[in-house]
């Protein structure tokens, strides 16, 4: 258990350190999935015991006491919108399965040529479809992992890739602590 926690602690700063502005695929995955997590500035790794929490820490699915569905919709400027869906299904005392879907739709945008002439409209779409499980390890410890299919398309071209999430959570009576890594994968 201590080895697993040490590995997470070492990997946690690696993703932001490796990221370069403007060259990351799927940046919409950094947007908050629900009003509770957004109100907490995204600090929801150990806070949630509901279906939206799996977007922040897959181990948190183990805290769900019953089957639960989360549906989220966010409107942004210029017709940009984000849709979120998750489902959590406990299976016995120790195991919980879950599925997630995050999607971003840009709405119509103008396409220009090199001289500034309007060529028409285009749109951009991105989604992450995932599934995973959480397992109760005992003594208030939960672990979780998820795999996601990522897809991005802009004006008829795009790409597909895979990513994974992993998390660990410790629950006391009134307190909880968690650690997770998200969206680790190859390039799109």
PDB file of C-alpha atoms in Angstrom:
ATOM      1  CA  UNK A   1       0.000   0.000   0.000  1.00  0.00           C
ATOM      2  CA  UNK A   2       2.800   2.435   0.849  1.00  0.00           C
ATOM      3  CA  UNK A   3       4.538   1.625  -2.431  1.00  0.00           C
ATOM      4  CA  UNK A   4       1.360   2.414  -4.400  1.00  0.00           C
ATOM      5  CA  UNK A   5       0.939   5.733  -2.594  1.00  0.00           C
ATOM      6  CA  UNK A   6       4.601   6.608  -3.280  1.00  0.00           C
ATOM      7  CA  UNK A   7       4.177   5.855  -7.005  1.00  0.00           C
ATOM      8  CA  UNK A   8       1.137   8.153  -7.196  1.00  0.00           C
ATOM      9  CA  UNK A   9       3.013  10.893  -5.341  1.00  0.00           C
ATOM     10  CA  UNK A  10       5.889  10.688  -7.823  1.00  0.00           C
ATOM     11  CA  UNK A  11       3.672  10.623 -10.927  1.00  0.00           C
ATOM     12  CA  UNK A  12       1.335  13.430  -9.893  1.00  0.00           C
ATOM     13  CA  UNK A  13       3.572  16.365 -10.895  1.00  0.00           C
ATOM     14  CA  UNK A  14       4.710  14.658 -14.136  1.00  0.00           C
ATOM     15  CA  UNK A  15       1.640  15.459 -16.276  1.00  0.00           C
ATOM     16  CA  UNK A  16       1.594  19.264 -15.745  1.00  0.00           C
ATOM     17  CA  UNK A  17       5.376  19.432 -16.117  1.00  0.00           C
ATOM     18  CA  UNK A  18       5.241  17.639 -19.484  1.00  0.00           C
ATOM     19  CA  UNK A  19       2.349  19.702 -20.872  1.00  0.00           C
ATOM     20  CA  UNK A  20       3.013  22.486 -23.344  1.00  0.00           C
ATOM     21  CA  UNK A  21       0.496  25.248 -23.923  1.00  0.00           C
ATOM     22  CA  UNK A  22      -1.451  24.904 -27.159  1.00  0.00           C
ATOM     23  CA  UNK A  23      -0.193  21.452 -28.121  1.00  0.00           C
ATOM     24  CA  UNK A  24      -2.291  19.254 -25.833  1.00  0.00           C
ATOM     25  CA  UNK A  25      -5.135  17.243 -27.290  1.00  0.00           C
ATOM     26  CA  UNK A  26      -8.497  17.150 -25.515  1.00  0.00           C
ATOM     27  CA  UNK A  27      -8.028  20.198 -23.238  1.00  0.00           C
ATOM     28  CA  UNK A  28     -11.776  20.133 -22.500  1.00  0.00           C
ATOM     29  CA  UNK A  29     -11.116  17.215 -20.113  1.00  0.00           C
ATOM     30  CA  UNK A  30      -9.757  19.819 -17.693  1.00  0.00           C
ATOM     31  CA  UNK A  31     -13.184  21.499 -17.447  1.00  0.00           C
ATOM     32  CA  UNK A  32     -15.170  20.665 -14.322  1.00  0.00           C
ATOM     33  CA  UNK A  33     -17.920  18.093 -14.810  1.00  0.00           C
ATOM     34  CA  UNK A  34     -20.442  19.334 -12.260  1.00  0.00           C
ATOM     35  CA  UNK A  35     -21.495  22.323 -10.168  1.00  0.00           C
ATOM     36  CA  UNK A  36     -20.171  20.889  -6.888  1.00  0.00           C
ATOM     37  CA  UNK A  37     -16.662  20.250  -8.231  1.00  0.00           C
ATOM     38  CA  UNK A  38     -16.692  23.610 -10.068  1.00  0.00           C
ATOM     39  CA  UNK A  39     -17.625  25.404  -6.840  1.00  0.00           C
ATOM     40  CA  UNK A  40     -14.622  23.760  -5.199  1.00  0.00           C
ATOM     41  CA  UNK A  41     -12.257  24.784  -8.005  1.00  0.00           C
ATOM     42  CA  UNK A  42     -11.930  21.183  -9.175  1.00  0.00           C
ATOM     43  CA  UNK A  43     -10.617  20.001  -5.779  1.00  0.00           C
ATOM     44  CA  UNK A  44     -12.951  17.002  -5.730  1.00  0.00           C
ATOM     45  CA  UNK A  45     -10.482  14.109  -5.586  1.00  0.00           C
ATOM     46  CA  UNK A  46     -11.603  13.064  -2.095  1.00  0.00           C
ATOM     47  CA  UNK A  47     -14.824  15.042  -1.695  1.00  0.00           C
ATOM     48  CA  UNK A  48     -17.407  13.133  -3.663  1.00  0.00           C
ATOM     49  CA  UNK A  49     -19.544  10.145  -2.828  1.00  0.00           C
ATOM     50  CA  UNK A  50     -21.691  10.440  -5.945  1.00  0.00           C
ATOM     51  CA  UNK A  51     -21.589   9.629  -9.657  1.00  0.00           C
ATOM     52  CA  UNK A  52     -19.891  12.901 -10.676  1.00  0.00           C
ATOM     53  CA  UNK A  53     -16.905  12.100  -8.422  1.00  0.00           C
ATOM     54  CA  UNK A  54     -15.608   9.407 -10.809  1.00  0.00           C
ATOM     55  CA  UNK A  55     -14.442  12.188 -13.169  1.00  0.00           C
ATOM     56  CA  UNK A  56     -11.971  13.266 -10.436  1.00  0.00           C
ATOM     57  CA  UNK A  57     -10.937  10.010  -8.764  1.00  0.00           C
ATOM     58  CA  UNK A  58     -12.017   6.547  -9.961  1.00  0.00           C
ATOM     59  CA  UNK A  59     -11.621   5.213  -6.405  1.00  0.00           C
ATOM     60  CA  UNK A  60     -14.487   7.445  -5.242  1.00  0.00           C
ATOM     61  CA  UNK A  61     -16.974   5.178  -7.039  1.00  0.00           C
ATOM     62  CA  UNK A  62     -16.451   2.753  -4.157  1.00  0.00           C
ATOM     63  CA  UNK A  63     -18.172   5.225  -1.825  1.00  0.00           C
ATOM     64  CA  UNK A  64     -21.449   5.127  -3.768  1.00  0.00           C
ATOM     65  CA  UNK A  65     -23.982   3.262  -1.684  1.00  0.00           C
ATOM     66  CA  UNK A  66     -26.387   2.642  -4.576  1.00  0.00           C
ATOM     67  CA  UNK A  67     -26.677   2.839  -8.353  1.00  0.00           C
ATOM     68  CA  UNK A  68     -26.573   6.438  -9.486  1.00  0.00           C
ATOM     69  CA  UNK A  69     -26.666   8.447 -12.732  1.00  0.00           C
ATOM     70  CA  UNK A  70     -25.211  11.916 -13.294  1.00  0.00           C
ATOM     71  CA  UNK A  71     -26.225  14.093 -16.267  1.00  0.00           C
ATOM     72  CA  UNK A  72     -24.459  17.411 -16.769  1.00  0.00           C
ATOM     73  CA  UNK A  73     -24.783  20.202 -19.308  1.00  0.00           C
ATOM     74  CA  UNK A  74     -22.685  23.398 -19.485  1.00  0.00           C
ATOM     75  CA  UNK A  75     -23.166  26.254 -21.949  1.00  0.00           C
ATOM     76  CA  UNK A  76     -20.160  28.425 -22.750  1.00  0.00           C
ATOM     77  CA  UNK A  77     -19.652  31.403 -25.064  1.00  0.00           C
ATOM     78  CA  UNK A  78     -20.285  31.252 -28.823  1.00  0.00           C
ATOM     79  CA  UNK A  79     -22.353  28.060 -28.731  1.00  0.00           C
ATOM     80  CA  UNK A  80     -19.667  25.951 -27.050  1.00  0.00           C
ATOM     81  CA  UNK A  81     -21.190  23.309 -24.805  1.00  0.00           C
ATOM     82  CA  UNK A  82     -19.986  20.435 -22.645  1.00  0.00           C
ATOM     83  CA  UNK A  83     -22.087  17.355 -21.869  1.00  0.00           C
ATOM     84  CA  UNK A  84     -21.226  14.899 -19.075  1.00  0.00           C
ATOM     85  CA  UNK A  85     -22.743  11.550 -18.162  1.00  0.00           C
ATOM     86  CA  UNK A  86     -21.714   8.963 -15.598  1.00  0.00           C
ATOM     87  CA  UNK A  87     -23.247   5.835 -14.134  1.00  0.00           C
ATOM     88  CA  UNK A  88     -22.105   4.067 -10.960  1.00  0.00           C
ATOM     89  CA  UNK A  89     -23.220   0.530 -10.094  1.00  0.00           C
ATOM     90  CA  UNK A  90     -22.142  -1.145  -6.834  1.00  0.00           C
ATOM     91  CA  UNK A  91     -21.676  -4.897  -7.091  1.00  0.00           C
ATOM     92  CA  UNK A  92     -21.546  -6.441  -3.656  1.00  0.00           C
ATOM     93  CA  UNK A  93     -19.686  -4.885  -0.729  1.00  0.00           C
ATOM     94  CA  UNK A  94     -16.252  -4.410  -2.320  1.00  0.00           C
ATOM     95  CA  UNK A  95     -16.649  -3.842  -6.058  1.00  0.00           C
ATOM     96  CA  UNK A  96     -18.232  -0.934  -7.968  1.00  0.00           C
ATOM     97  CA  UNK A  97     -18.393  -0.515 -11.743  1.00  0.00           C
ATOM     98  CA  UNK A  98     -18.848   2.798 -13.541  1.00  0.00           C
ATOM     99  CA  UNK A  99     -19.040   4.337 -16.987  1.00  0.00           C
ATOM    100  CA  UNK A 100     -18.450   7.916 -18.127  1.00  0.00           C
ATOM    101  CA  UNK A 101     -18.930  10.118 -21.158  1.00  0.00           C
ATOM    102  CA  UNK A 102     -17.593  13.663 -21.588  1.00  0.00           C
ATOM    103  CA  UNK A 103     -18.289  15.504 -24.829  1.00  0.00           C
ATOM    104  CA  UNK A 104     -17.533  18.967 -26.175  1.00  0.00           C
ATOM    105  CA  UNK A 105     -19.403  20.513 -29.115  1.00  0.00           C
ATOM    106  CA  UNK A 106     -18.205  23.805 -30.598  1.00  0.00           C
ATOM    107  CA  UNK A 107     -21.192  24.878 -32.640  1.00  0.00           C
ATOM    108  CA  UNK A 108     -20.694  26.461 -36.058  1.00  0.00           C
ATOM    109  CA  UNK A 109     -17.556  28.531 -36.624  1.00  0.00           C
ATOM    110  CA  UNK A 110     -16.485  30.457 -39.728  1.00  0.00           C
ATOM    111  CA  UNK A 111     -13.715  28.991 -41.874  1.00  0.00           C
ATOM    112  CA  UNK A 112     -11.342  31.455 -43.579  1.00  0.00           C
ATOM    113  CA  UNK A 113      -8.707  31.130 -46.283  1.00  0.00           C
ATOM    114  CA  UNK A 114      -5.211  32.662 -46.044  1.00  0.00           C
ATOM    115  CA  UNK A 115      -6.386  36.020 -47.454  1.00  0.00           C
ATOM    116  CA  UNK A 116      -9.287  36.294 -44.982  1.00  0.00           C
ATOM    117  CA  UNK A 117     -12.083  35.201 -47.299  1.00  0.00           C
ATOM    118  CA  UNK A 118     -14.930  33.216 -45.746  1.00  0.00           C
ATOM    119  CA  UNK A 119     -14.999  29.604 -46.969  1.00  0.00           C
ATOM    120  CA  UNK A 120     -18.038  28.486 -44.981  1.00  0.00           C
ATOM    121  CA  UNK A 121     -18.695  26.960 -41.583  1.00  0.00           C
ATOM    122  CA  UNK A 122     -17.181  24.070 -39.647  1.00  0.00           C
ATOM    123  CA  UNK A 123     -17.476  22.579 -36.188  1.00  0.00           C
ATOM    124  CA  UNK A 124     -15.301  20.737 -33.688  1.00  0.00           C
ATOM    125  CA  UNK A 125     -16.255  17.750 -31.517  1.00  0.00           C
ATOM    126  CA  UNK A 126     -14.385  15.910 -28.821  1.00  0.00           C
ATOM    127  CA  UNK A 127     -15.418  13.087 -26.544  1.00  0.00           C
ATOM    128  CA  UNK A 128     -14.044  10.711 -23.949  1.00  0.00           C
ATOM    129  CA  UNK A 129     -15.943   7.454 -23.375  1.00  0.00           C
ATOM    130  CA  UNK A 130     -14.737   5.512 -20.351  1.00  0.00           C
ATOM    131  CA  UNK A 131     -15.348   2.681 -17.988  1.00  0.00           C
ATOM    132  CA  UNK A 132     -13.735   1.400 -14.848  1.00  0.00           C
ATOM    133  CA  UNK A 133     -14.039  -0.075 -11.418  1.00  0.00           C
ATOM    134  CA  UNK A 134     -13.396   0.741  -7.803  1.00  0.00           C
ATOM    135  CA  UNK A 135     -12.443  -1.781  -5.160  1.00  0.00           C
ATOM    136  CA  UNK A 136     -12.716  -1.549  -1.379  1.00  0.00           C
ATOM    137  CA  UNK A 137      -9.350  -2.654   0.009  1.00  0.00           C
ATOM    138  CA  UNK A 138     -10.417  -2.591   3.676  1.00  0.00           C
ATOM    139  CA  UNK A 139      -9.741  -0.281   6.641  1.00  0.00           C
ATOM    140  CA  UNK A 140     -11.288   2.674   4.763  1.00  0.00           C
ATOM    141  CA  UNK A 141      -9.034   2.350   1.679  1.00  0.00           C
ATOM    142  CA  UNK A 142     -10.450   2.351  -1.863  1.00  0.00           C
ATOM    143  CA  UNK A 143      -8.650   1.983  -5.179  1.00  0.00           C
ATOM    144  CA  UNK A 144      -9.930   2.607  -8.677  1.00  0.00           C
ATOM    145  CA  UNK A 145      -8.930   2.544 -12.331  1.00  0.00           C
ATOM    146  CA  UNK A 146     -10.541   3.552 -15.615  1.00  0.00           C
ATOM    147  CA  UNK A 147      -9.821   3.333 -19.336  1.00  0.00           C
ATOM    148  CA  UNK A 148     -11.067   5.922 -21.849  1.00  0.00           C
ATOM    149  CA  UNK A 149     -11.478   6.063 -25.599  1.00  0.00           C
ATOM    150  CA  UNK A 150     -10.691   9.598 -26.780  1.00  0.00           C
ATOM    151  CA  UNK A 151     -11.846  11.096 -30.077  1.00  0.00           C
ATOM    152  CA  UNK A 152     -11.334  14.531 -31.550  1.00  0.00           C
ATOM    153  CA  UNK A 153     -12.597  15.836 -34.914  1.00  0.00           C
ATOM    154  CA  UNK A 154     -12.388  19.266 -36.509  1.00  0.00           C
ATOM    155  CA  UNK A 155     -13.794  20.048 -39.955  1.00  0.00           C
ATOM    156  CA  UNK A 156     -13.803  16.418 -41.113  1.00  0.00           C
ATOM    157  CA  UNK A 157     -10.363  15.421 -39.819  1.00  0.00           C
ATOM    158  CA  UNK A 158      -9.437  14.081 -36.432  1.00  0.00           C
ATOM    159  CA  UNK A 159      -7.907  11.347 -34.382  1.00  0.00           C
ATOM    160  CA  UNK A 160      -8.513   8.700 -31.766  1.00  0.00           C
ATOM    161  CA  UNK A 161      -6.498   7.607 -28.750  1.00  0.00           C
ATOM    162  CA  UNK A 162      -6.634   5.911 -25.360  1.00  0.00           C
ATOM    163  CA  UNK A 163      -6.063   7.167 -21.837  1.00  0.00           C
ATOM    164  CA  UNK A 164      -6.332   5.887 -18.311  1.00  0.00           C
ATOM    165  CA  UNK A 165      -7.063   7.134 -14.812  1.00  0.00           C
ATOM    166  CA  UNK A 166      -6.061   5.662 -11.451  1.00  0.00           C
ATOM    167  CA  UNK A 167      -6.860   6.692  -7.911  1.00  0.00           C
ATOM    168  CA  UNK A 168      -6.561   5.874  -4.261  1.00  0.00           C
ATOM    169  CA  UNK A 169      -8.828   7.143  -1.482  1.00  0.00           C
ATOM    170  CA  UNK A 170      -8.788   6.835   2.303  1.00  0.00           C
ATOM    171  CA  UNK A 171     -12.031   7.450   4.228  1.00  0.00           C
ATOM    172  CA  UNK A 172     -12.247   8.146   7.942  1.00  0.00           C
ATOM    173  CA  UNK A 173     -15.476   8.941   9.798  1.00  0.00           C
ATOM    174  CA  UNK A 174     -15.665  12.633   8.905  1.00  0.00           C
ATOM    175  CA  UNK A 175     -12.588  13.076   6.702  1.00  0.00           C
ATOM    176  CA  UNK A 176     -11.240  11.679   3.489  1.00  0.00           C
ATOM    177  CA  UNK A 177      -8.048  12.051   1.475  1.00  0.00           C
ATOM    178  CA  UNK A 178      -7.396  11.034  -2.077  1.00  0.00           C
ATOM    179  CA  UNK A 179      -4.877  11.024  -4.872  1.00  0.00           C
ATOM    180  CA  UNK A 180      -5.479  10.419  -8.556  1.00  0.00           C
ATOM    181  CA  UNK A 181      -3.834  10.664 -11.932  1.00  0.00           C
ATOM    182  CA  UNK A 182      -6.011  11.345 -14.959  1.00  0.00           C
ATOM    183  CA  UNK A 183      -5.807  11.202 -18.736  1.00  0.00           C
ATOM    184  CA  UNK A 184      -2.495   9.365 -18.941  1.00  0.00           C
ATOM    185  CA  UNK A 185      -2.065   7.992 -22.428  1.00  0.00           C
ATOM    186  CA  UNK A 186      -0.525   8.284 -25.845  1.00  0.00           C
ATOM    187  CA  UNK A 187      -0.956  10.948 -28.460  1.00  0.00           C
ATOM    188  CA  UNK A 188      -3.946  11.587 -30.693  1.00  0.00           C
TER     189      UNK A 188
END
